Amino acid sequence: MALGDDKAIGDGTGDGKGVSMLPGLGGNGRYGRIDADLSDDGPRRGIESNRYIFACAIFASLNSVLLGYDVGVMSGCIIFIQKDLHITEVQQEVLVGCLSILSLVGSLAAGRTSDAIGRKWTIGLAAIIFQTGAAIMAFAPSFQVLILGRLLAGVGIGFGVMIAPVYIAEISPTVSRGSFTSFPEIFINLGILLGYISNYVFSGLSEHISWRIMLGIGILPSVFIGFALFVIPESPRWLVMQNRLEEARSVLMRINENEKEVENRLREIEEAAGVVEGEKYVEKAVWREFLRPSPTLRRMLIIGIGIQCFQQISGIDATVYYSPTIFRDAGIKSDSKLLAATVAVGIAKTTFILVAILLIDRVGRKPLLYVSTIGMTVCLFCLGLALSLLGNNLVYPRVGILVAILSVCGNVAFFSVGIGPICWVLSSEIFPQRLRAQAVALGTVGNRVSSGLIAMSFLSMCRAITVAGTFFIFSAISAVSVIFINMYVPETKGKSLEQIEMLIDTRREWQPIEVELGDAEHLVQKD
């Protein structure tokens, strides 16, 4: 075939052997033909659509700041709450861990709510519930009232952490979906850092006032969410499931570069959603499929719930919540120095999430997961080793303190590079459209339950087997997560949400969808 054969290459009416008919070039693929309709404002419109999606991802991720801030600020608050309200060690564990347990209620409810009222308004509902809980906590006169506020805050956080990645995945283009869907994890890390800074800044106030201000400041991010609801659109995939096709087309026009791409994406979404089926039938089928999953759905659930649980049972929340306890055990005694050390942890955690954002759509999900989990395994083992050596006076105290701080910072850094953000990316990618919201809710429940159990049992475990022994166990669990990733987790980089379903479907042979320009030229020359 000659390079100048316009019939084979130029139009889509050839015999199917030309480049235009290859999977991924034109049609429903990611790449268009060289002679496709490209208006002069194509690049400019592409930049505008990316900016719009960027803004939507930021606004949708604001709820994640609330979770991060609570995790970070409570590590310091608990010191002052214990002194002010005179709570016991068991009450400390309950106060810290109950938020994660209670958030599963919000996560379960969010799956149904987001299918009923939409992704966008579920984000707003999450903010309202959290605001109410944060206000109650800030003015709580007793431990019982504090727990009540914690209950509401937990439900609100459960709504927020479940819906944000789902919404962002459904509005993001394939080529940058990993980066955009990682935004909630960025904001969780930002919230943790702000919580640590709040601890440090307000630690000089009286015991009765300091922790109340620390908790009350958490209301501010949710206020901005109210304004965000007037900016962000509804998810086009949810609109299609509601048979609101014109509204879905309007949203797609704002987040895609040309009308042809809009129509192709709309057709793919319609096919994936099965809009010919009645809404009530789809809703019933969801739970029927969960109770009796097909081999493909079973594999999806193993991946989605498994990666969520491993993210937490390797001890990340215990490391963050109880970092002052860890550093005190390492030998730091001053409260101000303890809080300063936790700020260093927050900076490390927030900085390295930016590395993940830059690499996730270039390197891929799975390589970053390997780096992350192997690095965490090593850091957790080193932390356990440092603390055990300190206990036996086998090293100089300052060396042990330095190794402990570096190990904690390294652990949170490796977490942020991989399993932290990619856990949420994968969870929002791997499930089919009709099951996505409620399947992600199930995975989020596994995440929150694991987080709560670790947070509520950490002090008791430390008392039973020492702090060092606890981190040796976390290191072993992290090592198991490496094996899980190798056996079950697929690479989803560069594939549309609809293509990923085909990738995981064990009943069908998946064929690569994308063909790069260099591959196309090679094929043409070969002909």
Tab-separated table of C-alpha atoms in Angstrom, residues 51-472:
chain	number	residue	atom	x	y	z
A	51	ARG	CA	-8.589	24.114	32.828
A	52	TYR	CA	-12.283	23.522	33.428
A	53	ILE	CA	-11.719	19.881	34.417
A	54	PHE	CA	-8.825	20.988	36.636
A	55	ALA	CA	-11.127	23.429	38.452
A	56	CYS	CA	-13.855	20.781	38.830
A	57	ALA	CA	-11.356	18.278	40.263
A	58	ILE	CA	-10.149	20.833	42.807
A	59	PHE	CA	-13.646	21.756	43.952
A	60	ALA	CA	-14.731	18.110	44.147
A	61	SER	CA	-11.660	17.317	46.257
A	62	LEU	CA	-12.322	19.938	48.937
A	63	ASN	CA	-14.145	17.390	51.095
A	64	SER	CA	-10.913	15.403	51.222
A	65	VAL	CA	-9.257	18.310	53.038
A	66	LEU	CA	-11.711	17.643	55.864
A	67	LEU	CA	-10.553	14.045	56.279
A	68	GLY	CA	-6.899	15.002	56.106
A	69	TYR	CA	-7.302	17.902	58.500
A	70	ASP	CA	-9.101	15.717	61.026
A	71	VAL	CA	-6.401	13.042	60.849
A	72	GLY	CA	-3.627	15.591	61.242
A	73	VAL	CA	-5.178	17.851	63.843
A	74	MET	CA	-6.378	15.025	66.094
A	75	SER	CA	-2.803	13.808	66.603
A	76	GLY	CA	-2.124	17.027	68.528
A	77	CYS	CA	-5.648	17.690	69.809
A	78	ILE	CA	-5.678	14.441	71.735
A	79	ILE	CA	-2.854	15.730	73.944
A	80	PHE	CA	-4.904	18.754	75.032
A	81	ILE	CA	-8.268	16.947	75.122
A	82	GLN	CA	-6.787	14.379	77.504
A	83	LYS	CA	-5.585	17.151	79.816
A	84	ASP	CA	-8.792	19.212	79.577
A	85	LEU	CA	-11.465	16.493	79.745
A	86	HIS	CA	-9.332	13.957	81.665
A	87	ILE	CA	-10.159	11.062	79.343
A	88	THR	CA	-8.625	7.603	79.689
A	89	GLU	CA	-6.372	5.818	77.199
A	90	VAL	CA	-9.292	3.678	75.998
A	91	GLN	CA	-11.378	6.822	75.448
A	92	GLN	CA	-8.493	8.277	73.437
A	93	GLU	CA	-8.508	5.216	71.174
A	94	VAL	CA	-12.291	5.403	70.777
A	95	LEU	CA	-12.176	9.131	70.017
A	96	VAL	CA	-9.466	8.734	67.393
A	97	GLY	CA	-10.716	5.547	65.754
A	98	CYS	CA	-14.477	6.016	65.840
A	99	LEU	CA	-14.415	8.571	63.021
A	100	SER	CA	-13.124	5.964	60.565
A	101	ILE	CA	-15.651	3.367	61.734
A	102	LEU	CA	-18.534	5.826	61.544
A	103	SER	CA	-17.468	7.068	58.129
A	104	LEU	CA	-18.440	3.685	56.688
A	105	VAL	CA	-22.070	4.681	57.301
A	106	GLY	CA	-21.548	7.715	55.110
A	107	SER	CA	-19.707	5.704	52.468
A	108	LEU	CA	-22.480	3.107	52.239
A	109	ALA	CA	-25.152	5.789	52.084
A	110	ALA	CA	-23.186	7.787	49.519
A	111	GLY	CA	-23.318	4.946	47.005
A	112	ARG	CA	-27.111	5.017	46.979
A	113	THR	CA	-27.377	8.781	47.396
A	114	SER	CA	-25.059	9.536	44.488
A	115	ASP	CA	-27.130	7.280	42.236
A	116	ALA	CA	-30.358	8.917	43.449
A	117	ILE	CA	-29.591	12.656	43.591
A	118	GLY	CA	-26.346	12.784	41.626
A	119	ARG	CA	-22.621	13.001	42.286
A	120	LYS	CA	-22.571	16.788	42.561
A	121	TRP	CA	-25.209	17.187	45.271
A	122	THR	CA	-23.773	14.282	47.252
A	123	ILE	CA	-20.579	16.347	47.516
A	124	GLY	CA	-22.634	19.221	48.968
A	125	LEU	CA	-24.449	16.925	51.400
A	126	ALA	CA	-21.114	15.635	52.690
A	127	ALA	CA	-19.967	19.173	53.471
A	128	ILE	CA	-23.164	20.044	55.371
A	129	ILE	CA	-22.987	16.947	57.574
A	130	PHE	CA	-19.314	17.520	58.371
A	131	GLN	CA	-19.893	21.195	59.197
A	132	THR	CA	-22.515	20.227	61.751
A	133	GLY	CA	-20.239	17.654	63.374
A	134	ALA	CA	-17.223	19.988	63.479
A	135	ALA	CA	-19.275	22.726	65.152
A	136	ILE	CA	-20.502	20.314	67.832
A	137	MET	CA	-16.944	19.103	68.495
A	138	ALA	CA	-15.599	22.641	68.812
A	139	PHE	CA	-18.131	23.544	71.525
A	140	ALA	CA	-18.334	20.127	73.217
A	141	PRO	CA	-18.474	20.480	77.035
A	142	SER	CA	-17.873	16.769	77.658
A	143	PHE	CA	-16.492	13.586	76.149
A	144	GLN	CA	-20.009	12.336	75.316
A	145	VAL	CA	-20.880	15.448	73.278
A	146	LEU	CA	-17.482	15.302	71.601
A	147	ILE	CA	-18.240	11.750	70.454
A	148	LEU	CA	-21.615	12.924	69.070
A	149	GLY	CA	-19.889	15.556	66.946
A	150	ARG	CA	-17.324	12.968	65.914
A	151	LEU	CA	-20.166	10.707	64.748
A	152	LEU	CA	-21.580	13.355	62.410
A	153	ALA	CA	-18.143	14.362	61.163
A	154	GLY	CA	-17.391	10.724	60.397
A	155	VAL	CA	-20.568	10.305	58.355
A	156	GLY	CA	-19.781	13.475	56.396
A	157	ILE	CA	-16.236	12.324	55.702
A	158	GLY	CA	-17.552	8.942	54.571
A	159	PHE	CA	-19.722	10.684	51.977
A	160	GLY	CA	-16.848	12.872	50.825
A	161	VAL	CA	-14.073	10.299	50.429
A	162	MET	CA	-16.329	7.970	48.466
A	163	ILE	CA	-17.870	10.422	46.009
A	164	ALA	CA	-14.905	12.633	45.070
A	165	PRO	CA	-12.852	10.050	43.094
A	166	VAL	CA	-15.982	8.683	41.412
A	167	TYR	CA	-17.046	12.144	40.250
A	168	ILE	CA	-13.567	13.110	39.029
A	169	ALA	CA	-13.044	9.810	37.179
A	170	GLU	CA	-16.345	10.298	35.368
A	171	ILE	CA	-15.548	13.791	34.084
A	172	SER	CA	-11.830	13.336	33.323
A	173	PRO	CA	-10.315	12.492	29.925
A	174	THR	CA	-8.596	9.120	29.651
A	175	VAL	CA	-5.103	10.512	29.113
A	176	SER	CA	-5.078	12.467	32.403
A	177	ARG	CA	-7.641	10.602	34.500
A	178	GLY	CA	-5.006	9.189	36.853
A	179	SER	CA	-3.620	12.612	37.710
A	180	PHE	CA	-7.019	14.229	38.196
A	181	THR	CA	-8.384	11.315	40.227
A	182	SER	CA	-5.370	11.639	42.515
A	183	PHE	CA	-6.482	15.128	43.554
A	184	PRO	CA	-8.482	13.882	46.586
A	185	GLU	CA	-5.318	12.271	47.959
A	186	ILE	CA	-3.436	15.543	47.411
A	187	PHE	CA	-6.050	17.357	49.433
A	188	ILE	CA	-6.020	14.699	52.152
A	189	ASN	CA	-2.283	15.274	52.480
A	190	LEU	CA	-2.757	19.036	52.410
A	191	GLY	CA	-5.365	18.679	55.149
A	192	ILE	CA	-2.988	16.581	57.265
A	193	LEU	CA	-0.273	19.208	56.892
A	194	LEU	CA	-2.702	22.000	57.813
A	195	GLY	CA	-3.783	19.964	60.843
A	196	TYR	CA	-0.191	19.592	61.988
A	197	ILE	CA	0.457	23.294	61.480
A	198	SER	CA	-2.715	24.120	63.403
A	199	ASN	CA	-1.482	21.941	66.283
A	200	TYR	CA	1.817	23.786	66.351
A	201	VAL	CA	0.361	27.299	65.996
A	202	PHE	CA	-2.349	26.964	68.668
A	203	SER	CA	-0.432	24.750	71.094
A	204	GLY	CA	0.502	27.825	73.157
A	205	LEU	CA	-3.113	28.573	74.103
A	206	SER	CA	-4.801	27.225	77.216
A	207	GLU	CA	-5.733	23.546	77.342
A	208	HIS	CA	-9.443	24.415	77.346
A	209	ILE	CA	-9.303	26.646	74.252
A	210	SER	CA	-6.519	25.250	72.040
A	211	TRP	CA	-8.135	21.992	70.899
A	212	ARG	CA	-11.489	23.687	70.291
A	213	ILE	CA	-9.945	26.207	67.897
A	214	MET	CA	-7.977	23.435	66.210
A	215	LEU	CA	-11.163	21.443	65.529
A	216	GLY	CA	-13.297	24.487	64.684
A	217	ILE	CA	-11.013	25.616	61.867
A	218	GLY	CA	-11.966	22.403	60.053
A	219	ILE	CA	-15.307	24.014	59.177
A	220	LEU	CA	-13.714	26.475	56.732
A	221	PRO	CA	-13.043	24.128	53.747
A	222	SER	CA	-16.639	22.956	53.693
A	223	VAL	CA	-17.812	26.570	53.344
A	224	PHE	CA	-16.001	26.827	50.010
A	225	ILE	CA	-17.762	23.681	48.821
A	226	GLY	CA	-21.039	25.629	48.895
A	227	PHE	CA	-19.628	28.016	46.299
A	228	ALA	CA	-18.181	25.124	44.314
A	229	LEU	CA	-21.636	23.642	43.730
A	230	PHE	CA	-22.457	26.650	41.537
A	231	VAL	CA	-19.366	26.006	39.391
A	232	ILE	CA	-19.015	22.262	38.844
A	233	PRO	CA	-21.372	20.336	36.522
A	234	GLU	CA	-23.078	17.040	37.171
A	235	SER	CA	-21.300	13.902	36.010
A	236	PRO	CA	-22.214	13.188	32.360
A	237	ARG	CA	-22.272	9.461	33.079
A	238	TRP	CA	-24.834	9.930	35.852
A	239	LEU	CA	-26.910	12.146	33.546
A	240	VAL	CA	-26.887	9.417	30.898
A	241	MET	CA	-28.068	6.859	33.469
A	242	GLN	CA	-30.987	9.216	34.159
A	243	ASN	CA	-31.743	9.463	30.406
A	244	ARG	CA	-30.885	13.182	30.492
A	245	LEU	CA	-28.890	12.937	27.296
A	246	GLU	CA	-28.991	16.590	26.260
A	247	GLU	CA	-27.628	17.693	29.624
A	248	ALA	CA	-24.925	15.037	29.369
A	249	ARG	CA	-24.015	16.265	25.885
A	250	SER	CA	-23.808	19.827	27.189
A	251	VAL	CA	-21.383	18.797	29.947
A	252	LEU	CA	-19.290	16.749	27.528
A	253	MET	CA	-19.044	19.778	25.245
A	254	ARG	CA	-17.305	21.623	28.066
A	255	ILE	CA	-14.816	18.865	28.879
A	256	ASN	CA	-13.948	17.637	25.366
A	257	GLU	CA	-12.129	19.306	22.514
A	258	ASN	CA	-14.530	18.844	19.579
A	259	GLU	CA	-18.072	17.790	18.786
A	260	LYS	CA	-17.060	14.536	17.136
A	261	GLU	CA	-15.288	13.430	20.301
A	262	VAL	CA	-18.356	14.419	22.311
A	263	GLU	CA	-20.633	12.226	20.218
A	264	ASN	CA	-18.222	9.300	20.376
A	265	ARG	CA	-17.914	9.563	24.162
A	266	LEU	CA	-21.675	9.937	24.577
A	267	ARG	CA	-22.287	6.812	22.501
A	268	GLU	CA	-19.755	4.827	24.563
A	269	ILE	CA	-21.339	5.983	27.814
A	270	GLU	CA	-24.829	5.097	26.600
A	271	GLU	CA	-23.704	1.603	25.656
A	272	ALA	CA	-21.923	1.097	28.985
A	273	ALA	CA	-24.859	2.437	30.989
A	274	GLY	CA	-27.434	0.306	29.188
A	275	VAL	CA	-29.874	3.200	29.087
A	276	VAL	CA	-32.450	1.045	27.367
A	277	GLU	CA	-32.963	-0.692	30.702
A	278	GLY	CA	-35.296	0.778	33.261
A	279	GLU	CA	-33.814	2.608	36.195
A	280	LYS	CA	-35.495	0.383	38.802
A	281	TYR	CA	-34.237	-2.749	37.084
A	282	VAL	CA	-30.653	-1.484	37.148
A	283	GLU	CA	-30.899	-0.576	40.842
A	284	LYS	CA	-32.125	-4.035	41.773
A	285	ALA	CA	-29.545	-5.728	39.574
A	286	VAL	CA	-26.690	-3.949	41.348
A	287	TRP	CA	-27.165	-5.706	44.693
A	288	ARG	CA	-28.127	-8.947	42.993
A	289	GLU	CA	-24.774	-8.889	41.198
A	290	PHE	CA	-22.909	-8.126	44.424
A	291	LEU	CA	-24.532	-11.066	46.204
A	292	ARG	CA	-23.849	-13.445	43.312
A	293	PRO	CA	-20.914	-11.890	41.464
A	294	SER	CA	-19.733	-13.172	38.121
A	295	PRO	CA	-16.041	-14.191	37.873
A	296	THR	CA	-15.274	-10.778	36.383
A	297	LEU	CA	-17.100	-8.830	39.091
A	298	ARG	CA	-15.548	-11.035	41.762
A	299	ARG	CA	-12.106	-10.116	40.453
A	300	MET	CA	-13.060	-6.437	40.407
A	301	LEU	CA	-14.262	-6.621	44.011
A	302	ILE	CA	-11.091	-8.405	45.104
A	303	ILE	CA	-8.987	-5.673	43.496
A	304	GLY	CA	-11.127	-2.749	44.691
A	305	ILE	CA	-11.718	-3.863	48.274
A	306	GLY	CA	-8.292	-5.467	48.619
A	307	ILE	CA	-6.314	-2.387	47.611
A	308	GLN	CA	-8.474	-0.234	49.922
A	309	CYS	CA	-7.850	-2.504	52.905
A	310	PHE	CA	-4.102	-2.832	52.275
A	311	GLN	CA	-3.847	0.945	52.108
A	312	GLN	CA	-4.891	1.118	55.760
A	313	ILE	CA	-3.851	-2.127	57.473
A	314	SER	CA	-0.206	-1.320	56.770
A	315	GLY	CA	-0.637	1.282	59.515
A	316	ILE	CA	-0.582	4.646	57.750
A	317	ASP	CA	-3.342	6.210	59.866
A	318	ALA	CA	-1.759	4.926	63.065
A	319	THR	CA	1.531	6.482	61.960
A	320	VAL	CA	-0.151	9.827	61.300
A	321	TYR	CA	-2.588	9.886	64.240
A	322	TYR	CA	-0.028	8.735	66.772
A	323	SER	CA	3.165	10.257	65.397
A	324	PRO	CA	3.654	12.216	68.661
A	325	THR	CA	3.384	8.917	70.576
A	326	ILE	CA	5.939	7.312	68.256
A	327	PHE	CA	8.364	10.202	68.607
A	328	ARG	CA	7.889	10.283	72.376
A	329	ASP	CA	8.759	6.588	72.493
A	330	ALA	CA	11.815	7.386	70.384
A	331	GLY	CA	12.984	9.856	73.016
A	332	ILE	CA	11.489	13.298	72.241
A	333	LYS	CA	9.884	14.644	75.416
A	334	SER	CA	8.867	18.267	74.756
A	335	ASP	CA	5.317	18.794	73.425
A	336	SER	CA	6.461	21.610	71.118
A	337	LYS	CA	9.270	19.450	69.678
A	338	LEU	CA	6.837	16.560	69.203
A	339	LEU	CA	4.464	18.782	67.220
A	340	ALA	CA	7.344	20.250	65.226
A	341	ALA	CA	8.445	16.735	64.251
A	342	THR	CA	4.912	15.936	63.090
A	343	VAL	CA	4.983	19.010	60.829
A	344	ALA	CA	8.028	17.459	59.117
A	345	VAL	CA	5.966	14.301	58.577
A	346	GLY	CA	3.162	16.356	57.047
A	347	ILE	CA	5.555	18.151	54.698
A	348	ALA	CA	7.043	14.845	53.516
A	349	LYS	CA	3.596	13.334	52.941
A	350	THR	CA	2.318	16.359	51.005
A	351	THR	CA	5.449	16.873	48.929
A	352	PHE	CA	5.656	13.343	47.606
A	353	ILE	CA	2.027	13.217	46.522
A	354	LEU	CA	3.058	15.744	43.865
A	355	VAL	CA	5.583	13.200	42.562
A	356	ALA	CA	2.749	10.706	42.146
A	357	ILE	CA	0.648	13.226	40.235
A	358	LEU	CA	3.478	13.851	37.775
A	359	LEU	CA	4.205	10.152	37.197
A	360	ILE	CA	0.906	8.293	37.477
A	361	ASP	CA	-0.151	8.841	33.842
A	362	ARG	CA	3.405	8.507	32.514
A	363	VAL	CA	4.910	5.588	34.412
A	364	GLY	CA	1.613	3.858	35.164
A	365	ARG	CA	-0.224	2.662	38.261
A	366	LYS	CA	1.473	-0.662	38.879
A	367	PRO	CA	5.154	0.429	38.849
A	368	LEU	CA	4.360	3.176	41.366
A	369	LEU	CA	2.523	0.662	43.539
A	370	TYR	CA	5.596	-1.575	43.594
A	371	VAL	CA	7.887	1.320	44.560
A	372	SER	CA	5.413	2.460	47.202
A	373	THR	CA	4.732	-0.833	48.964
A	374	ILE	CA	8.348	-2.054	48.886
A	375	GLY	CA	9.542	1.302	50.214
A	376	MET	CA	6.939	1.278	52.986
A	377	THR	CA	7.935	-2.260	53.971
A	378	VAL	CA	11.568	-1.221	54.380
A	379	CYS	CA	10.746	2.004	56.286
A	380	LEU	CA	8.342	0.273	58.674
A	381	PHE	CA	10.934	-2.414	59.389
A	382	CYS	CA	13.609	0.239	60.012
A	383	LEU	CA	11.245	2.109	62.351
A	384	GLY	CA	10.579	-1.050	64.340
A	385	LEU	CA	14.290	-1.796	64.437
A	386	ALA	CA	15.163	1.728	65.607
A	387	LEU	CA	12.569	1.671	68.387
A	388	SER	CA	13.611	-1.800	69.561
A	389	LEU	CA	17.285	-0.828	69.632
A	390	LEU	CA	16.407	2.283	71.627
A	391	GLY	CA	14.596	0.139	74.138
A	392	ASN	CA	17.687	-2.002	74.609
A	393	ASN	CA	20.077	0.979	74.770
A	394	LEU	CA	22.156	-0.484	71.927
A	395	VAL	CA	22.578	2.805	70.043
A	396	TYR	CA	23.019	6.414	70.930
A	397	PRO	CA	19.624	8.024	71.651
A	398	ARG	CA	20.080	10.832	69.118
A	399	VAL	CA	20.832	8.332	66.360
A	400	GLY	CA	17.712	6.362	67.263
A	401	ILE	CA	15.572	9.525	67.241
A	402	LEU	CA	16.964	10.518	63.835
A	403	VAL	CA	16.345	7.048	62.366
A	404	ALA	CA	12.802	7.034	63.792
A	405	ILE	CA	11.986	10.445	62.274
A	406	LEU	CA	13.496	9.508	58.896
A	407	SER	CA	11.644	6.166	58.901
A	408	VAL	CA	8.281	7.799	59.638
A	409	CYS	CA	8.885	10.482	56.996
A	410	GLY	CA	10.021	7.830	54.517
A	411	ASN	CA	6.973	5.682	55.212
A	412	VAL	CA	4.502	8.505	54.567
A	413	ALA	CA	6.502	9.628	51.511
A	414	PHE	CA	6.402	6.167	49.892
A	415	PHE	CA	2.707	5.939	50.802
A	416	SER	CA	2.031	9.218	48.984
A	417	VAL	CA	4.004	8.160	45.911
A	418	GLY	CA	1.880	5.083	45.268
A	419	ILE	CA	-0.761	3.270	47.266
A	420	GLY	CA	-2.154	6.444	48.835
A	421	PRO	CA	-3.503	8.088	45.652
A	422	ILE	CA	-3.566	5.030	43.375
A	423	CYS	CA	-5.891	3.184	45.746
A	424	TRP	CA	-8.603	5.752	44.975
A	425	VAL	CA	-7.724	5.942	41.278
A	426	LEU	CA	-8.059	2.187	40.780
A	427	SER	CA	-11.238	1.985	42.851
A	428	SER	CA	-12.936	4.550	40.633
A	429	GLU	CA	-11.628	2.996	37.392
A	430	ILE	CA	-12.156	-0.739	37.541
A	431	PHE	CA	-15.920	-1.075	38.065
A	432	PRO	CA	-18.505	-0.844	35.253
A	433	GLN	CA	-20.615	2.260	35.108
A	434	ARG	CA	-23.858	0.781	36.442
A	435	LEU	CA	-22.038	-0.579	39.533
A	436	ARG	CA	-19.375	2.068	40.045
A	437	ALA	CA	-20.846	4.256	42.783
A	438	GLN	CA	-22.034	1.449	45.039
A	439	ALA	CA	-18.990	-0.754	44.373
A	440	VAL	CA	-16.649	2.102	45.295
A	441	ALA	CA	-18.782	2.598	48.407
A	442	LEU	CA	-18.120	-1.030	49.401
A	443	GLY	CA	-14.393	-0.543	48.889
A	444	THR	CA	-14.475	2.655	50.927
A	445	VAL	CA	-16.193	0.774	53.745
A	446	GLY	CA	-13.298	-1.678	53.761
A	447	ASN	CA	-10.890	1.252	53.877
A	448	ARG	CA	-12.658	3.014	56.753
A	449	VAL	CA	-13.177	-0.147	58.808
A	450	SER	CA	-9.507	-1.053	58.429
A	451	SER	CA	-8.469	2.478	59.384
A	452	GLY	CA	-10.742	2.499	62.427
A	453	LEU	CA	-9.614	-0.892	63.700
A	454	ILE	CA	-5.949	0.066	63.389
A	455	ALA	CA	-6.456	3.473	65.017
A	456	MET	CA	-8.559	2.087	67.876
A	457	SER	CA	-6.210	-0.796	68.645
A	458	PHE	CA	-2.809	0.877	68.151
A	459	LEU	CA	-2.199	1.949	71.763
A	460	SER	CA	-3.380	-1.421	73.072
A	461	MET	CA	-1.105	-3.257	70.625
A	462	CYS	CA	1.836	-1.073	71.653
A	463	ARG	CA	1.171	-1.856	75.283
A	464	ALA	CA	0.934	-5.586	74.572
A	465	ILE	CA	3.845	-6.082	72.149
A	466	THR	CA	5.668	-2.693	72.323
A	467	VAL	CA	5.660	0.071	69.700
A	468	ALA	CA	8.544	-1.605	67.876
A	469	GLY	CA	6.702	-4.935	67.682
A	470	THR	CA	3.612	-3.204	66.283
A	471	PHE	CA	5.612	-1.704	63.438
A	472	PHE	CA	7.257	-5.035	62.652
